[in-house]
Every structure is written in structure tokens, then in C-alpha cells.
Protein backbone atom coordinates (compact mmCIF):
# COMPACT_ATOMS: atom_id res chain seq x y z
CA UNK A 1 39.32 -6.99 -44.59
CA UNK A 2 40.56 -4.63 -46.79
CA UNK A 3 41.89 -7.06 -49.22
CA UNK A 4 43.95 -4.69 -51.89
CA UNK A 5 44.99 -2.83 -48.80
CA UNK A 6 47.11 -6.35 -47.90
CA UNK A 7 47.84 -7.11 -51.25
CA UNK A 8 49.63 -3.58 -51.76
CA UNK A 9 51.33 -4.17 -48.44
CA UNK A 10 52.62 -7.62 -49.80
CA UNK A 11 53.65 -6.48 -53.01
CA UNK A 12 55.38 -3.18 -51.46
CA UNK A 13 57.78 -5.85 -49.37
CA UNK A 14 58.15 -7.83 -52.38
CA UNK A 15 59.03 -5.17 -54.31
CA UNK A 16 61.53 -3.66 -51.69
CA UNK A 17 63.50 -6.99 -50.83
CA UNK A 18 63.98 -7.04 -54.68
CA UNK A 19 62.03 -9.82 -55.52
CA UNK A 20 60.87 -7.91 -58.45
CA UNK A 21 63.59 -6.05 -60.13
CA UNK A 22 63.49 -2.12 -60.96
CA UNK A 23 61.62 -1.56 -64.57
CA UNK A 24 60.26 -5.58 -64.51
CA UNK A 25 56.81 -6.25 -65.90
CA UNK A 26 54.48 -7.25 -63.41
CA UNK A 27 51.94 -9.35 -65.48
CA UNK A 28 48.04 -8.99 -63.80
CA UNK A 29 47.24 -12.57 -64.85
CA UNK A 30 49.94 -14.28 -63.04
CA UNK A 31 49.89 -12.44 -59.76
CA UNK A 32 45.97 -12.67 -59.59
CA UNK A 33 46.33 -16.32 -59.70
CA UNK A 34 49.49 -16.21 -57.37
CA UNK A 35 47.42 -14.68 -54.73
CA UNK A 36 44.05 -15.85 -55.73
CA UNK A 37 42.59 -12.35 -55.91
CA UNK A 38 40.47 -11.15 -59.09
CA UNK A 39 42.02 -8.24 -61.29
CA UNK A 40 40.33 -5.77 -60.11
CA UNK A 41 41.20 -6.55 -56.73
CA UNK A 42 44.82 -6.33 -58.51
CA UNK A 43 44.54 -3.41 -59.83
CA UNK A 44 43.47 -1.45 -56.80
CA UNK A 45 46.66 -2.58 -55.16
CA UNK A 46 48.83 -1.73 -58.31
CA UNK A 47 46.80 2.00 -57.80
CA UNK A 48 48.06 2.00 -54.32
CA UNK A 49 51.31 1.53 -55.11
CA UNK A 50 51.28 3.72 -58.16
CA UNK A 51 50.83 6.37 -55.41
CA UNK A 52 54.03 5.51 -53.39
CA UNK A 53 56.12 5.58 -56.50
CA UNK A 54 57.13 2.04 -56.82
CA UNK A 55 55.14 1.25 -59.76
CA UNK A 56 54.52 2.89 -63.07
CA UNK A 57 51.46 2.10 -65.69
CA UNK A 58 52.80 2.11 -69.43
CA UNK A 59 50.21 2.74 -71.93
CA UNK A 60 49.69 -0.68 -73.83
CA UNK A 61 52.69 -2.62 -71.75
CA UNK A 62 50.79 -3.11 -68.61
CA UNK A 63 52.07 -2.17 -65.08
CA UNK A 64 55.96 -2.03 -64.08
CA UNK A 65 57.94 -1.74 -60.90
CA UNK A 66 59.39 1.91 -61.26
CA UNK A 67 62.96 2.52 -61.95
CA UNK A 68 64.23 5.65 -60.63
CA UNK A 69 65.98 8.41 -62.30
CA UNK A 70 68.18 10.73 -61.10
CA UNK A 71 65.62 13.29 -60.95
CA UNK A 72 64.15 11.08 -58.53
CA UNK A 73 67.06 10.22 -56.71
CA UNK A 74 67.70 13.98 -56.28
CA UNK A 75 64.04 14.34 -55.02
CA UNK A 76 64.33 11.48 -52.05
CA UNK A 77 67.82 13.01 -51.19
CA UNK A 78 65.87 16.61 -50.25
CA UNK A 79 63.02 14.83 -48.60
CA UNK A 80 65.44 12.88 -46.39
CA UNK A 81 67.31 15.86 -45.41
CA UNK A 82 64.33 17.74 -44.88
CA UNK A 83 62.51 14.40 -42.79
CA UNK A 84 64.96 13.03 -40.92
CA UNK A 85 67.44 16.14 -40.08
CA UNK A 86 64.64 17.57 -38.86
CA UNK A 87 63.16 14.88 -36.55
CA UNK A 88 66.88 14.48 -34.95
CA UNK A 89 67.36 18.33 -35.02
CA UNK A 90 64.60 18.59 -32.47
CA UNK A 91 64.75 15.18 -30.67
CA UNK A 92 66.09 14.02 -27.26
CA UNK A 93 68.91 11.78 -26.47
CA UNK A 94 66.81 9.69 -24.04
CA UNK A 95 63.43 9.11 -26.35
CA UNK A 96 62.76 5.20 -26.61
CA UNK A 97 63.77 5.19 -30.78
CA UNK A 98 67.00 6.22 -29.64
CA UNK A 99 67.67 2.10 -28.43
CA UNK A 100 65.85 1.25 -32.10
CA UNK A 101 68.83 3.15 -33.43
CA UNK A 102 70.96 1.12 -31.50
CA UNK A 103 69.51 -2.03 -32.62
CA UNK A 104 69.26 -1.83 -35.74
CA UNK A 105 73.19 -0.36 -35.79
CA UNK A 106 74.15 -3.21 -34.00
CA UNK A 107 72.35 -5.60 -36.72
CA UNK A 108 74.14 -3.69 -39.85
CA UNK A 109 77.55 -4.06 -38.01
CA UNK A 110 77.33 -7.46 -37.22
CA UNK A 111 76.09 -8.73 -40.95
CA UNK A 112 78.81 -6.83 -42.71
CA UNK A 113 81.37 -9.46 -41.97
CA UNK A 114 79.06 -12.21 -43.15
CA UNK A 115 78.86 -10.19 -46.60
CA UNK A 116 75.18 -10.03 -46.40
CA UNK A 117 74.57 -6.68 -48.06
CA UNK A 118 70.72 -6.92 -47.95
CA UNK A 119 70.50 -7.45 -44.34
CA UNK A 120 72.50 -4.67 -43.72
CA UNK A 121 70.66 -2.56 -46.13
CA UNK A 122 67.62 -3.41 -44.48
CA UNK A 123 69.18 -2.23 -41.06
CA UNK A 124 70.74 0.90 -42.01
CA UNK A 125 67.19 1.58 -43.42
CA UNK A 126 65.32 0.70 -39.81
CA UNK A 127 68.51 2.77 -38.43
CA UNK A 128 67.10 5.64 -40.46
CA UNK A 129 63.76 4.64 -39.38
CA UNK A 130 64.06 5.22 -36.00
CA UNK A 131 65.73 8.45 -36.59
CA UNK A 132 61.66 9.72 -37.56
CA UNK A 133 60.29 8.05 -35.20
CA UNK A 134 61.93 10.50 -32.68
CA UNK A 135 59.98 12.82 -34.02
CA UNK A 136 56.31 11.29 -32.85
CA UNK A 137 54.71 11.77 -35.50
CA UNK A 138 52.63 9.11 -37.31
CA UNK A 139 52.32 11.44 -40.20
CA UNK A 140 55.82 12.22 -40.90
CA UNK A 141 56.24 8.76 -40.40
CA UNK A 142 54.12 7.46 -43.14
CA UNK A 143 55.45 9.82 -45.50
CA UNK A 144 58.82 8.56 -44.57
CA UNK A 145 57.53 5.25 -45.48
CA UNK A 146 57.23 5.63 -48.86
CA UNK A 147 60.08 7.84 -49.48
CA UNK A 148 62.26 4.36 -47.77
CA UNK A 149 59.93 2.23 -50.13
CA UNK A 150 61.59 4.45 -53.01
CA UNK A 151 65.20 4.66 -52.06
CA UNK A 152 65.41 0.93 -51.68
CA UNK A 153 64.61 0.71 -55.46
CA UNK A 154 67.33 3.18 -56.38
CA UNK A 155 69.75 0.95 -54.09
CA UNK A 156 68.53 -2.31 -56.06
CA UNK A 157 69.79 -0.43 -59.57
CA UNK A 158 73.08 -0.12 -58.07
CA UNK A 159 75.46 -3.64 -58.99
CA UNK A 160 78.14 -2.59 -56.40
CA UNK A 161 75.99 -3.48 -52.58
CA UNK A 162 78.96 -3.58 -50.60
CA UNK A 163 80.28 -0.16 -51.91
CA UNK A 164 77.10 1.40 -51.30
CA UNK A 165 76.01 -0.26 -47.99
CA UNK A 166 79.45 -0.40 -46.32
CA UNK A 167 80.19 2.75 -45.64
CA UNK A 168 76.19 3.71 -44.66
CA UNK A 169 77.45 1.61 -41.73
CA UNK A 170 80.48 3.99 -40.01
CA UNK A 171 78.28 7.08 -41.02
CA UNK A 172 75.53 5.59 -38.65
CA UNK A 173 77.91 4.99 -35.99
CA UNK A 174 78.95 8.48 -36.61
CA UNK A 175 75.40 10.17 -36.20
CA UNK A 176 74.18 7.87 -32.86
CA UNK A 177 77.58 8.79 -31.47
CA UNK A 178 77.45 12.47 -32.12
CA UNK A 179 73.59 12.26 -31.00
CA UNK A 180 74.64 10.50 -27.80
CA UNK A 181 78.57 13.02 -26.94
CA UNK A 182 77.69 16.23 -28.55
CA UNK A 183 73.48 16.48 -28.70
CA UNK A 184 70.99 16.63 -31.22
CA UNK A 185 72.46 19.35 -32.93
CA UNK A 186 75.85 17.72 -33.66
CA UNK A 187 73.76 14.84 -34.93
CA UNK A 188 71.69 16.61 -37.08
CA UNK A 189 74.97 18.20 -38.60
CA UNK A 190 76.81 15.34 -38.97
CA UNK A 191 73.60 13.50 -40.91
CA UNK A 192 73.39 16.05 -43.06
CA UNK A 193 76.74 15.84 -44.27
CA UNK A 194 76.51 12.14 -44.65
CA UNK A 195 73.25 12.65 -46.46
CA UNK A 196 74.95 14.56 -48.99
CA UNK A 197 77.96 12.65 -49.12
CA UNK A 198 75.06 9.08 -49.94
CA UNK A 199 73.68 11.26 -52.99
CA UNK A 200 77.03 11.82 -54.16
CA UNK A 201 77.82 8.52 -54.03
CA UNK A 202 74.25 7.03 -55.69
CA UNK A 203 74.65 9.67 -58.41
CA UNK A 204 78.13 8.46 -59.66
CA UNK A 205 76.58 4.82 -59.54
CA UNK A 206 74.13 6.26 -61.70
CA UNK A 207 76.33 8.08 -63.86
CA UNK A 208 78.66 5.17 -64.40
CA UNK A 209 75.42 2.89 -65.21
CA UNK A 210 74.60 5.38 -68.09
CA UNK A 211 71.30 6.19 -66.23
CA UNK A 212 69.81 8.92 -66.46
């Protein structure tokens, strides 16, 4: 078993679902006896995820879950665009991940009355998903991955969930509509704008935060 393979796994979904908060600490000699691994083991996983851009090694403070600037914010935006514009550009209306785009559309919509902004952050994210998986490609895929892994961090900064989350929601309906009445094309257009219009909107978060 590849065990810092797991553990990087593990930690990645911790790190997502916020357990550990952007810019925390995450102290080897507590997680090595949380998961009973040695520190090197530890520290191969912390490498791992060092690569994906969700943590960050300080010089004599240890290891820390990244916190996103808005360089970096600006950086996921154009890889999105470029990613997932693409894949729905050039998909078709009847591929199987078109139904995982209904699915996970129908999850966001039917959380947001319960007020349960991580659930339907986690489903606009699987809506977004799907989007690359019409693409077929396992590659694109992965890279997609991390650049998820990454936005989800910049959405934890933000103190204002349903602000951010709520309005993801329509703009998804928008896209698998347009995808579905008016073709790929019309899809691709109409993510693109909403694309933009998300940046714009994480960028004034960030702006009003003071960040930087």
C-alpha cells in the first residue's frame, strides 16, 4: 500500500471540508500520532500536497495549509476557464456526465433551503466536476483535481458562504439549461461569463478582507 499516497488523500479531504483552516499550522507530531504513521511517512504526504498547492513549508515554522492570494485566485480563475470551457465547448448533450451535472444540481438546489452552505459548495463543485469529465480525459481530469482542491481553500477565506454559494446555484442552472436548449456552444458562453462574473465576486471578498 502506498501509505503517504492515502495519507495525502486523507489530509487533501480534510483540508478541503475545512477541517483545517487556510494559513493553520499543521504540527508533524500530532498528526503522526493521529494516524499512527512515522514522520517521514508524514512528510512524504505533506510533499504531495505541497505539489497541489494546499500546503506551504515555512522555514523554521513547520508546514501550513496554504492561504491563497489573489494572485492565486486570479491563476485558478484562467485555469477554469481554460479547463472547463473547453471540455463543454467540445462536448455532447447526451454524454453520461451530462446526468452527473444533473445530480449534483439537483443536490445544491435542494440544500440551499436548509442553509447548508457546505453541502452546496460541495455540489456546485461535483457540478463543475462533471462539466470535465465530458471531456474524457483522465488527464485533464486530474489536473482539474487539484485546481478544485485549491479553489475550495479560497472559498473557506471567504466569511459570507451564502453570498458566495447562492448564486453559484442559478448560474449552474443557467449553463445545464443552455447546454441542454441552445448546445454546447451556448453553454460554453454562458460559463464563461459566469466564470468571470465568480472572480469578480471572490476578488471583492478579498478586497473587503484586506487580503492581498
Amino acid at each position: 500500500m502506498n501509505h503517504q499516497g492515502v495519507l495525502a488523500d486523507v489530509l487533501r479531504q480534510r483540508i478541503i471540508d475545512g477541517d483545517f483552516a487556510p494559513g493553520s499550522r499543521l504540527s508533524e507530531s500530532a498528526l503522526a500520532d493521529q494516524f499512527e504513521v512515522s514522520r517521514n511517512t508524514l512528510r512524504e504526504a505533506f510533499r504531495v500536497l505541497a505539489e497541489q498547492g494546499l500546503v506551504e513549508h515555512i522555514p523554521h515554522r513547520g508546514v501550513s495549509v496554504a492561504s491563497p492570494t489573489i494572485a492565486d485566485v486570479i491563476d485558478i480563475y484562467r485555469a477554469r476557464r481554460v479547463i472547463e470551457c473547453t471540455a463543454l465547448r467540445q462536448s455532447e448533450p447526451e454524454h453520461p456526465a451530462v446526468q452527473l451535472m444533473h445530480d449534483a444540481l439537483a443536490e445544491a438546489e435542494e440544500q440551499v433551503p436548509q442553509e447548508d452552505w457546505r453541502r452546496v459548495g460541495s455540489a456546485n463543485m461535483a457540478f463543475h466536476g462533471a462539466i470535465v469529465a465530458l471531456a474524457d480525459s483522465p488527464r485533464l481530469a486530474r489536473t482539474y483535481r487539484d485546481v478544485a482542491a485549491e479553489l475550495r481553500l479560497v472559498f473557506l477565506e471567504i466569511d459570507d458562504p451564502r453570498s458566495l454559494h447562492e448564486p453559484f446555484v442559478r448560474k449552474n442552472r443557467a449553463v445545464l439549461t443552455a447546454l441542454l436548449e441552445r448546445g454546447p456552444a451556448a453553454a460554453a458562453d454562458e460559463l464563461e461569463r459566469y466564470l468571470t462574473a465568480s472572480e469578480r465576486t471572490v476578488l471583492g471578498a478579498f478586497s473587503r478582507m484586506g487580503r492581498s
